[in-house]
Amino acid sequence: MMIIDILTIFPELVRAPLQQSILGKAIERGLIDVRIVNIRDFAVDRHLTTDDRPYGGGSGMVMKIEPLVGAIRRVRSMDPPVYVVLMSPQGRLFKQEIAWELSRLQHISLVCGRYEGIDERLRSYVDDEISIGDYIVSGGELPALVVTEAVSRLIPGVLGNREATAEETFADTLLEYPQYTRPEVFEGQRVPEVLLSGNHEAIRRWRRQQSLYRTWKRRRDLLARAILSTEDRQLLAEIIEGEKEQQGSGGSI
């Protein structure tokens, strides 16, 4: 069983999502154990203060070092090998490869900052820093939940069907192929005939080709990192050429 700690000053912000859907079921079945650690419990004054004004002046407040380190030390005292991650906009950009990397560990702790940031000295007490993207949110709790779900989905048994993770977007650095379900026709839009054919090989080729094309069209940075087979290159070339023909020699793609 994998253990994931979420260190936060707002326990209720993360508790509810952990009781729902895939995460809730995985916890109930004992496949993962998500523990919420209240950083405020490790404050060193009677007011349970976790933030203070920054040295040198400036707007906003900074999270104090003592409660953060106290919470981390408590976690480490129970399991010294725990891998401690600070959710930080300065960290490694979270990708599926990192989710796989973390899923192979037995115990990770996700530290959630707040306010204008954390005391810089905290960085010497963590093993890693991870960012979920180049945008601003109010704290590390939502990023920690993103990491928790992405990692948990890779734990054997969580999704039930291990193959499901292999076909999802980013599983092999490609975007996922289009998906359809009933009805067959909706407001004039039809499900592609190949998916109704029952020809499993034709369906496999179509899905792979669509995955390659979508990635080429929308995320060429991902395609540049993908390991493509000879068939992949042929499938991609076919659909790109087909689009050029449809748009005419003067068109652009």
PDB file of C-alpha atoms in Angstrom:
ATOM      1  CA  MET A   1       0.000   0.000   0.000  1.00  0.00           C
ATOM      2  CA  MET A   2       1.271   3.431  -0.927  1.00  0.00           C
ATOM      3  CA  ILE A   3       1.142   6.255   1.633  1.00  0.00           C
ATOM      4  CA  ILE A   4       0.642   9.880   0.584  1.00  0.00           C
ATOM      5  CA  ASP A   5       0.767  12.701   3.142  1.00  0.00           C
ATOM      6  CA  ILE A   6      -0.655  16.142   2.427  1.00  0.00           C
ATOM      7  CA  LEU A   7       0.799  18.796   4.747  1.00  0.00           C
ATOM      8  CA  THR A   8      -1.492  21.829   4.863  1.00  0.00           C
ATOM      9  CA  ILE A   9      -2.941  24.550   7.084  1.00  0.00           C
ATOM     10  CA  PHE A  10      -6.369  23.925   5.502  1.00  0.00           C
ATOM     11  CA  PRO A  11      -7.180  20.221   6.094  1.00  0.00           C
ATOM     12  CA  GLU A  12     -10.836  20.596   5.113  1.00  0.00           C
ATOM     13  CA  LEU A  13      -9.853  21.930   1.699  1.00  0.00           C
ATOM     14  CA  VAL A  14      -8.368  18.572   0.741  1.00  0.00           C
ATOM     15  CA  ARG A  15     -10.440  16.175   2.843  1.00  0.00           C
ATOM     16  CA  ALA A  16     -13.657  16.246   0.784  1.00  0.00           C
ATOM     17  CA  PRO A  17     -12.091  15.379  -2.616  1.00  0.00           C
ATOM     18  CA  LEU A  18     -10.332  12.407  -1.022  1.00  0.00           C
ATOM     19  CA  GLN A  19     -13.708  10.882  -0.174  1.00  0.00           C
ATOM     20  CA  GLN A  20     -14.972  10.907  -3.762  1.00  0.00           C
ATOM     21  CA  SER A  21     -14.712   8.818  -6.925  1.00  0.00           C
ATOM     22  CA  ILE A  22     -11.503   6.920  -7.703  1.00  0.00           C
ATOM     23  CA  LEU A  23      -9.519   8.271  -4.751  1.00  0.00           C
ATOM     24  CA  GLY A  24     -12.268   7.515  -2.252  1.00  0.00           C
ATOM     25  CA  LYS A  25     -12.680   3.957  -3.514  1.00  0.00           C
ATOM     26  CA  ALA A  26      -8.926   3.332  -3.548  1.00  0.00           C
ATOM     27  CA  ILE A  27      -8.663   4.500   0.056  1.00  0.00           C
ATOM     28  CA  GLU A  28     -11.636   2.359   1.098  1.00  0.00           C
ATOM     29  CA  ARG A  29     -10.060  -0.709  -0.513  1.00  0.00           C
ATOM     30  CA  GLY A  30      -6.741  -0.100   1.240  1.00  0.00           C
ATOM     31  CA  LEU A  31      -4.788   0.424  -1.980  1.00  0.00           C
ATOM     32  CA  ILE A  32      -3.570   3.849  -0.874  1.00  0.00           C
ATOM     33  CA  ASP A  33      -3.494   5.652   2.454  1.00  0.00           C
ATOM     34  CA  VAL A  34      -3.777   9.441   2.196  1.00  0.00           C
ATOM     35  CA  ARG A  35      -2.943  11.173   5.469  1.00  0.00           C
ATOM     36  CA  ILE A  36      -3.690  14.831   6.131  1.00  0.00           C
ATOM     37  CA  VAL A  37      -1.198  16.591   8.392  1.00  0.00           C
ATOM     38  CA  ASN A  38      -2.221  19.958   9.837  1.00  0.00           C
ATOM     39  CA  ILE A  39       0.842  22.212   9.761  1.00  0.00           C
ATOM     40  CA  ARG A  40      -0.804  24.479  12.332  1.00  0.00           C
ATOM     41  CA  ASP A  41      -0.449  21.709  14.925  1.00  0.00           C
ATOM     42  CA  PHE A  42       3.298  22.376  14.873  1.00  0.00           C
ATOM     43  CA  ALA A  43       3.147  26.129  15.479  1.00  0.00           C
ATOM     44  CA  VAL A  44       5.415  27.247  18.311  1.00  0.00           C
ATOM     45  CA  ASP A  45       3.274  29.992  19.875  1.00  0.00           C
ATOM     46  CA  ARG A  46      -0.049  29.927  21.710  1.00  0.00           C
ATOM     47  CA  HIS A  47      -1.823  31.647  18.799  1.00  0.00           C
ATOM     48  CA  LEU A  48      -0.798  28.807  16.424  1.00  0.00           C
ATOM     49  CA  THR A  49       0.757  31.300  14.014  1.00  0.00           C
ATOM     50  CA  THR A  50       1.923  29.874  10.693  1.00  0.00           C
ATOM     51  CA  ASP A  51       2.810  33.072   8.824  1.00  0.00           C
ATOM     52  CA  ASP A  52       4.576  36.377   9.445  1.00  0.00           C
ATOM     53  CA  ARG A  53       5.711  39.544   7.666  1.00  0.00           C
ATOM     54  CA  PRO A  54       8.669  39.149   5.312  1.00  0.00           C
ATOM     55  CA  TYR A  55      12.089  40.439   6.304  1.00  0.00           C
ATOM     56  CA  GLY A  56      13.022  43.392   4.114  1.00  0.00           C
ATOM     57  CA  GLY A  57       9.425  44.480   3.714  1.00  0.00           C
ATOM     58  CA  GLY A  58       6.995  43.802   0.920  1.00  0.00           C
ATOM     59  CA  SER A  59       3.356  42.831   0.504  1.00  0.00           C
ATOM     60  CA  GLY A  60       1.737  39.701   1.844  1.00  0.00           C
ATOM     61  CA  MET A  61       2.808  37.184   4.433  1.00  0.00           C
ATOM     62  CA  VAL A  62       5.346  34.350   4.402  1.00  0.00           C
ATOM     63  CA  MET A  63       4.846  30.908   5.937  1.00  0.00           C
ATOM     64  CA  LYS A  64       7.030  30.440   9.003  1.00  0.00           C
ATOM     65  CA  ILE A  65       9.783  27.851   9.005  1.00  0.00           C
ATOM     66  CA  GLU A  66       9.130  26.262  12.423  1.00  0.00           C
ATOM     67  CA  PRO A  67       5.661  24.767  11.791  1.00  0.00           C
ATOM     68  CA  LEU A  68       6.672  23.513   8.348  1.00  0.00           C
ATOM     69  CA  VAL A  69       9.825  21.812   9.555  1.00  0.00           C
ATOM     70  CA  GLY A  70       7.995  20.456  12.598  1.00  0.00           C
ATOM     71  CA  ALA A  71       5.401  18.778  10.378  1.00  0.00           C
ATOM     72  CA  ILE A  72       8.070  17.335   8.073  1.00  0.00           C
ATOM     73  CA  ARG A  73      10.077  16.011  11.020  1.00  0.00           C
ATOM     74  CA  ARG A  74       6.999  14.320  12.457  1.00  0.00           C
ATOM     75  CA  VAL A  75       6.407  12.530   9.149  1.00  0.00           C
ATOM     76  CA  ARG A  76      10.077  11.542   8.855  1.00  0.00           C
ATOM     77  CA  SER A  77      10.143  10.258  12.430  1.00  0.00           C
ATOM     78  CA  MET A  78       7.417   7.752  11.531  1.00  0.00           C
ATOM     79  CA  ASP A  79       9.019   6.709   8.237  1.00  0.00           C
ATOM     80  CA  PRO A  80      12.567   8.010   7.554  1.00  0.00           C
ATOM     81  CA  PRO A  81      12.640   7.001   3.839  1.00  0.00           C
ATOM     82  CA  VAL A  82       9.595   9.187   3.048  1.00  0.00           C
ATOM     83  CA  TYR A  83      10.092  11.336  -0.063  1.00  0.00           C
ATOM     84  CA  VAL A  84       9.133  14.934   0.759  1.00  0.00           C
ATOM     85  CA  VAL A  85       7.914  17.151  -2.083  1.00  0.00           C
ATOM     86  CA  LEU A  86       7.246  20.883  -1.862  1.00  0.00           C
ATOM     87  CA  MET A  87       4.445  22.024  -4.170  1.00  0.00           C
ATOM     88  CA  SER A  88       6.110  25.078  -5.676  1.00  0.00           C
ATOM     89  CA  PRO A  89       5.897  27.190  -8.861  1.00  0.00           C
ATOM     90  CA  GLN A  90       9.702  26.941  -8.942  1.00  0.00           C
ATOM     91  CA  GLY A  91       9.675  23.147  -9.057  1.00  0.00           C
ATOM     92  CA  ARG A  92       9.862  20.570 -11.840  1.00  0.00           C
ATOM     93  CA  LEU A  93       6.913  20.809 -14.217  1.00  0.00           C
ATOM     94  CA  PHE A  94       4.629  17.884 -13.389  1.00  0.00           C
ATOM     95  CA  LYS A  95       4.286  15.391 -16.230  1.00  0.00           C
ATOM     96  CA  GLN A  96       3.144  11.810 -16.607  1.00  0.00           C
ATOM     97  CA  GLU A  97       6.741  10.634 -16.350  1.00  0.00           C
ATOM     98  CA  ILE A  98       6.993  12.201 -12.896  1.00  0.00           C
ATOM     99  CA  ALA A  99       3.692  10.605 -11.892  1.00  0.00           C
ATOM    100  CA  TRP A 100       5.159   7.206 -12.811  1.00  0.00           C
ATOM    101  CA  GLU A 101       8.345   8.051 -10.920  1.00  0.00           C
ATOM    102  CA  LEU A 102       6.431   8.915  -7.746  1.00  0.00           C
ATOM    103  CA  SER A 103       4.107   5.915  -8.061  1.00  0.00           C
ATOM    104  CA  ARG A 104       7.086   3.590  -7.622  1.00  0.00           C
ATOM    105  CA  LEU A 105       7.774   5.002  -4.141  1.00  0.00           C
ATOM    106  CA  GLN A 106       6.253   3.602  -0.959  1.00  0.00           C
ATOM    107  CA  HIS A 107       5.645   6.917   0.804  1.00  0.00           C
ATOM    108  CA  ILE A 108       5.529  10.539  -0.382  1.00  0.00           C
ATOM    109  CA  SER A 109       4.670  13.735   1.487  1.00  0.00           C
ATOM    110  CA  LEU A 110       3.325  16.778  -0.351  1.00  0.00           C
ATOM    111  CA  VAL A 111       3.950  20.098   1.403  1.00  0.00           C
ATOM    112  CA  CYS A 112       1.453  22.860   0.601  1.00  0.00           C
ATOM    113  CA  GLY A 113       2.565  26.463   0.802  1.00  0.00           C
ATOM    114  CA  ARG A 114       0.264  29.469   1.167  1.00  0.00           C
ATOM    115  CA  TYR A 115       0.260  33.275   1.104  1.00  0.00           C
ATOM    116  CA  GLU A 116       3.210  34.941  -0.657  1.00  0.00           C
ATOM    117  CA  GLY A 117       5.371  31.854  -0.249  1.00  0.00           C
ATOM    118  CA  ILE A 118       7.427  29.868   2.234  1.00  0.00           C
ATOM    119  CA  ASP A 119      10.547  30.733   4.189  1.00  0.00           C
ATOM    120  CA  GLU A 120      13.385  29.989   1.750  1.00  0.00           C
ATOM    121  CA  ARG A 121      15.189  27.860   4.332  1.00  0.00           C
ATOM    122  CA  LEU A 122      12.504  25.179   4.019  1.00  0.00           C
ATOM    123  CA  ARG A 123      14.054  24.056   0.735  1.00  0.00           C
ATOM    124  CA  SER A 124      16.911  22.400   2.622  1.00  0.00           C
ATOM    125  CA  TYR A 125      14.381  20.103   4.337  1.00  0.00           C
ATOM    126  CA  VAL A 126      12.642  18.694   1.235  1.00  0.00           C
ATOM    127  CA  ASP A 127      13.712  16.185  -1.408  1.00  0.00           C
ATOM    128  CA  ASP A 128      11.990  17.674  -4.429  1.00  0.00           C
ATOM    129  CA  GLU A 129       9.862  20.556  -5.712  1.00  0.00           C
ATOM    130  CA  ILE A 130       7.025  20.136  -8.199  1.00  0.00           C
ATOM    131  CA  SER A 131       4.875  22.637 -10.105  1.00  0.00           C
ATOM    132  CA  ILE A 132       1.672  21.729 -11.950  1.00  0.00           C
ATOM    133  CA  GLY A 133       1.947  24.640 -14.384  1.00  0.00           C
ATOM    134  CA  ASP A 134       2.887  28.215 -15.064  1.00  0.00           C
ATOM    135  CA  TYR A 135      -0.083  29.946 -13.470  1.00  0.00           C
ATOM    136  CA  ILE A 136      -1.061  31.211 -10.027  1.00  0.00           C
ATOM    137  CA  VAL A 137      -3.319  29.538  -7.471  1.00  0.00           C
ATOM    138  CA  SER A 138      -3.783  30.497  -3.840  1.00  0.00           C
ATOM    139  CA  GLY A 139      -1.848  27.606  -2.347  1.00  0.00           C
ATOM    140  CA  GLY A 140      -0.427  24.139  -2.790  1.00  0.00           C
ATOM    141  CA  GLU A 141      -3.536  22.178  -1.824  1.00  0.00           C
ATOM    142  CA  LEU A 142      -5.119  21.878  -5.271  1.00  0.00           C
ATOM    143  CA  PRO A 143      -1.761  21.040  -6.902  1.00  0.00           C
ATOM    144  CA  ALA A 144      -1.214  18.405  -4.209  1.00  0.00           C
ATOM    145  CA  LEU A 145      -4.588  16.852  -5.037  1.00  0.00           C
ATOM    146  CA  VAL A 146      -3.688  16.806  -8.731  1.00  0.00           C
ATOM    147  CA  VAL A 147      -0.459  14.968  -7.970  1.00  0.00           C
ATOM    148  CA  THR A 148      -2.250  12.609  -5.570  1.00  0.00           C
ATOM    149  CA  GLU A 149      -4.828  11.579  -8.164  1.00  0.00           C
ATOM    150  CA  ALA A 150      -2.330  11.278 -11.029  1.00  0.00           C
ATOM    151  CA  VAL A 151      -0.044   9.079  -8.928  1.00  0.00           C
ATOM    152  CA  SER A 152      -2.841   7.008  -7.377  1.00  0.00           C
ATOM    153  CA  ARG A 153      -4.228   6.045 -10.789  1.00  0.00           C
ATOM    154  CA  LEU A 154      -0.950   4.253 -11.489  1.00  0.00           C
ATOM    155  CA  ILE A 155      -1.080   2.088  -8.357  1.00  0.00           C
ATOM    156  CA  PRO A 156      -2.006  -1.514  -9.301  1.00  0.00           C
ATOM    157  CA  GLY A 157      -5.683  -2.187  -8.697  1.00  0.00           C
ATOM    158  CA  VAL A 158      -6.817   1.437  -8.334  1.00  0.00           C
ATOM    159  CA  LEU A 159      -8.389   1.566 -11.797  1.00  0.00           C
ATOM    160  CA  GLY A 160      -9.201  -2.122 -11.834  1.00  0.00           C
ATOM    161  CA  ASN A 161      -8.017  -2.501 -15.439  1.00  0.00           C
ATOM    162  CA  ARG A 162      -4.292  -1.761 -15.697  1.00  0.00           C
ATOM    163  CA  GLU A 163      -4.630  -1.371 -19.478  1.00  0.00           C
ATOM    164  CA  ALA A 164      -6.765   1.736 -18.970  1.00  0.00           C
ATOM    165  CA  THR A 165      -3.736   3.776 -17.930  1.00  0.00           C
ATOM    166  CA  ALA A 166      -1.732   2.670 -20.936  1.00  0.00           C
ATOM    167  CA  GLU A 167      -4.180   4.182 -23.455  1.00  0.00           C
ATOM    168  CA  GLU A 168      -4.799   7.523 -21.756  1.00  0.00           C
ATOM    169  CA  THR A 169      -3.504  10.896 -22.884  1.00  0.00           C
ATOM    170  CA  PHE A 170       0.235  11.349 -22.162  1.00  0.00           C
ATOM    171  CA  ALA A 171       0.703   7.644 -21.346  1.00  0.00           C
ATOM    172  CA  ASP A 172       3.168   7.415 -24.259  1.00  0.00           C
ATOM    173  CA  THR A 173       3.604  11.210 -24.659  1.00  0.00           C
ATOM    174  CA  LEU A 174       0.761  11.345 -27.223  1.00  0.00           C
ATOM    175  CA  LEU A 175      -2.709  12.861 -26.892  1.00  0.00           C
ATOM    176  CA  GLU A 176      -5.536  10.363 -26.709  1.00  0.00           C
ATOM    177  CA  TYR A 177      -7.612   9.451 -29.770  1.00  0.00           C
ATOM    178  CA  PRO A 178     -11.273  10.648 -30.055  1.00  0.00           C
ATOM    179  CA  GLN A 179     -13.850   8.706 -28.057  1.00  0.00           C
ATOM    180  CA  TYR A 180     -17.565   8.179 -28.858  1.00  0.00           C
ATOM    181  CA  THR A 181     -20.584   6.500 -27.299  1.00  0.00           C
ATOM    182  CA  ARG A 182     -24.325   6.228 -28.001  1.00  0.00           C
ATOM    183  CA  PRO A 183     -26.260   7.676 -29.782  1.00  0.00           C
ATOM    184  CA  GLU A 184     -24.703   6.871 -33.153  1.00  0.00           C
ATOM    185  CA  VAL A 185     -25.973  10.174 -34.600  1.00  0.00           C
ATOM    186  CA  PHE A 186     -26.428  13.403 -32.636  1.00  0.00           C
ATOM    187  CA  GLU A 187     -27.676  16.583 -34.342  1.00  0.00           C
ATOM    188  CA  GLY A 188     -26.230  15.446 -37.653  1.00  0.00           C
ATOM    189  CA  GLN A 189     -22.851  14.358 -36.271  1.00  0.00           C
ATOM    190  CA  ARG A 190     -22.107  10.683 -36.840  1.00  0.00           C
ATOM    191  CA  VAL A 191     -19.738   8.319 -35.098  1.00  0.00           C
ATOM    192  CA  PRO A 192     -16.893   7.408 -37.517  1.00  0.00           C
ATOM    193  CA  GLU A 193     -17.830   4.305 -39.524  1.00  0.00           C
ATOM    194  CA  VAL A 194     -14.618   2.483 -38.659  1.00  0.00           C
ATOM    195  CA  LEU A 195     -15.669   2.305 -34.991  1.00  0.00           C
ATOM    196  CA  LEU A 196     -18.893   0.543 -35.989  1.00  0.00           C
ATOM    197  CA  SER A 197     -17.178  -1.916 -38.322  1.00  0.00           C
ATOM    198  CA  GLY A 198     -16.151  -4.545 -35.788  1.00  0.00           C
ATOM    199  CA  ASN A 199     -12.752  -4.713 -37.513  1.00  0.00           C
ATOM    200  CA  HIS A 200     -10.392  -4.574 -34.540  1.00  0.00           C
ATOM    201  CA  GLU A 201      -7.252  -4.060 -36.611  1.00  0.00           C
ATOM    202  CA  ALA A 202      -8.813  -1.201 -38.557  1.00  0.00           C
ATOM    203  CA  ILE A 203     -10.009   0.368 -35.302  1.00  0.00           C
ATOM    204  CA  ARG A 204      -6.549   0.040 -33.770  1.00  0.00           C
ATOM    205  CA  ARG A 205      -4.908   1.730 -36.768  1.00  0.00           C
ATOM    206  CA  TRP A 206      -7.524   4.511 -36.844  1.00  0.00           C
ATOM    207  CA  ARG A 207      -7.112   5.246 -33.134  1.00  0.00           C
ATOM    208  CA  ARG A 208      -3.334   5.293 -33.385  1.00  0.00           C
ATOM    209  CA  GLN A 209      -3.470   7.555 -36.407  1.00  0.00           C
ATOM    210  CA  GLN A 210      -5.872   9.950 -34.686  1.00  0.00           C
ATOM    211  CA  SER A 211      -3.659  10.026 -31.591  1.00  0.00           C
ATOM    212  CA  LEU A 212      -0.622  10.865 -33.692  1.00  0.00           C
ATOM    213  CA  TYR A 213      -2.485  13.485 -35.711  1.00  0.00           C
ATOM    214  CA  ARG A 214      -3.985  15.216 -32.675  1.00  0.00           C
ATOM    215  CA  THR A 215      -0.571  15.437 -31.085  1.00  0.00           C
ATOM    216  CA  TRP A 216       0.953  16.789 -34.304  1.00  0.00           C
ATOM    217  CA  LYS A 217      -1.846  19.334 -34.612  1.00  0.00           C
ATOM    218  CA  ARG A 218      -2.050  20.497 -30.982  1.00  0.00           C
ATOM    219  CA  ARG A 219       1.131  19.560 -29.108  1.00  0.00           C
ATOM    220  CA  ARG A 220       4.131  19.149 -31.387  1.00  0.00           C
ATOM    221  CA  ASP A 221       6.398  19.436 -28.367  1.00  0.00           C
ATOM    222  CA  LEU A 222       5.039  16.087 -27.181  1.00  0.00           C
ATOM    223  CA  LEU A 223       5.453  14.529 -30.603  1.00  0.00           C
ATOM    224  CA  ALA A 224       9.100  15.573 -30.651  1.00  0.00           C
ATOM    225  CA  ARG A 225       9.693  13.461 -27.517  1.00  0.00           C
ATOM    226  CA  ALA A 226       7.708  10.439 -28.678  1.00  0.00           C
ATOM    227  CA  ILE A 227       9.332   7.232 -29.857  1.00  0.00           C
ATOM    228  CA  LEU A 228       7.608   6.554 -33.186  1.00  0.00           C
ATOM    229  CA  SER A 229       7.594   3.277 -35.048  1.00  0.00           C
ATOM    230  CA  THR A 230       7.783   2.981 -38.832  1.00  0.00           C
ATOM    231  CA  GLU A 231       4.028   2.385 -38.841  1.00  0.00           C
ATOM    232  CA  ASP A 232       3.473   5.514 -36.731  1.00  0.00           C
ATOM    233  CA  ARG A 233       5.374   7.660 -39.200  1.00  0.00           C
ATOM    234  CA  GLN A 234       3.440   6.189 -42.108  1.00  0.00           C
ATOM    235  CA  LEU A 235       0.069   6.723 -40.413  1.00  0.00           C
ATOM    236  CA  LEU A 236       0.931  10.331 -39.584  1.00  0.00           C
ATOM    237  CA  ALA A 237       2.180  11.048 -43.098  1.00  0.00           C
ATOM    238  CA  GLU A 238      -1.022   9.608 -44.597  1.00  0.00           C
ATOM    239  CA  ILE A 239      -3.382  11.787 -42.587  1.00  0.00           C
ATOM    240  CA  ILE A 240      -1.312  14.956 -43.037  1.00  0.00           C
ATOM    241  CA  GLU A 241      -1.210  14.385 -46.781  1.00  0.00           C
ATOM    242  CA  GLY A 242      -4.953  13.747 -46.790  1.00  0.00           C
ATOM    243  CA  GLU A 243      -5.618  17.054 -45.057  1.00  0.00           C
ATOM    244  CA  LYS A 244      -3.388  18.914 -47.540  1.00  0.00           C
ATOM    245  CA  GLU A 245      -5.363  17.438 -50.408  1.00  0.00           C
ATOM    246  CA  GLN A 246      -8.671  18.486 -48.838  1.00  0.00           C
ATOM    247  CA  GLN A 247      -7.540  22.042 -48.290  1.00  0.00           C
ATOM    248  CA  GLY A 248      -5.996  22.371 -51.728  1.00  0.00           C
ATOM    249  CA  SER A 249      -2.506  23.312 -52.733  1.00  0.00           C
ATOM    250  CA  GLY A 250      -3.020  26.889 -51.472  1.00  0.00           C
ATOM    251  CA  GLY A 251      -4.263  25.835 -48.047  1.00  0.00           C
ATOM    252  CA  SER A 252      -2.296  25.711 -44.832  1.00  0.00           C
ATOM    253  CA  ILE A 253      -2.336  23.264 -41.951  1.00  0.00           C
TER     254      ILE A 253
END
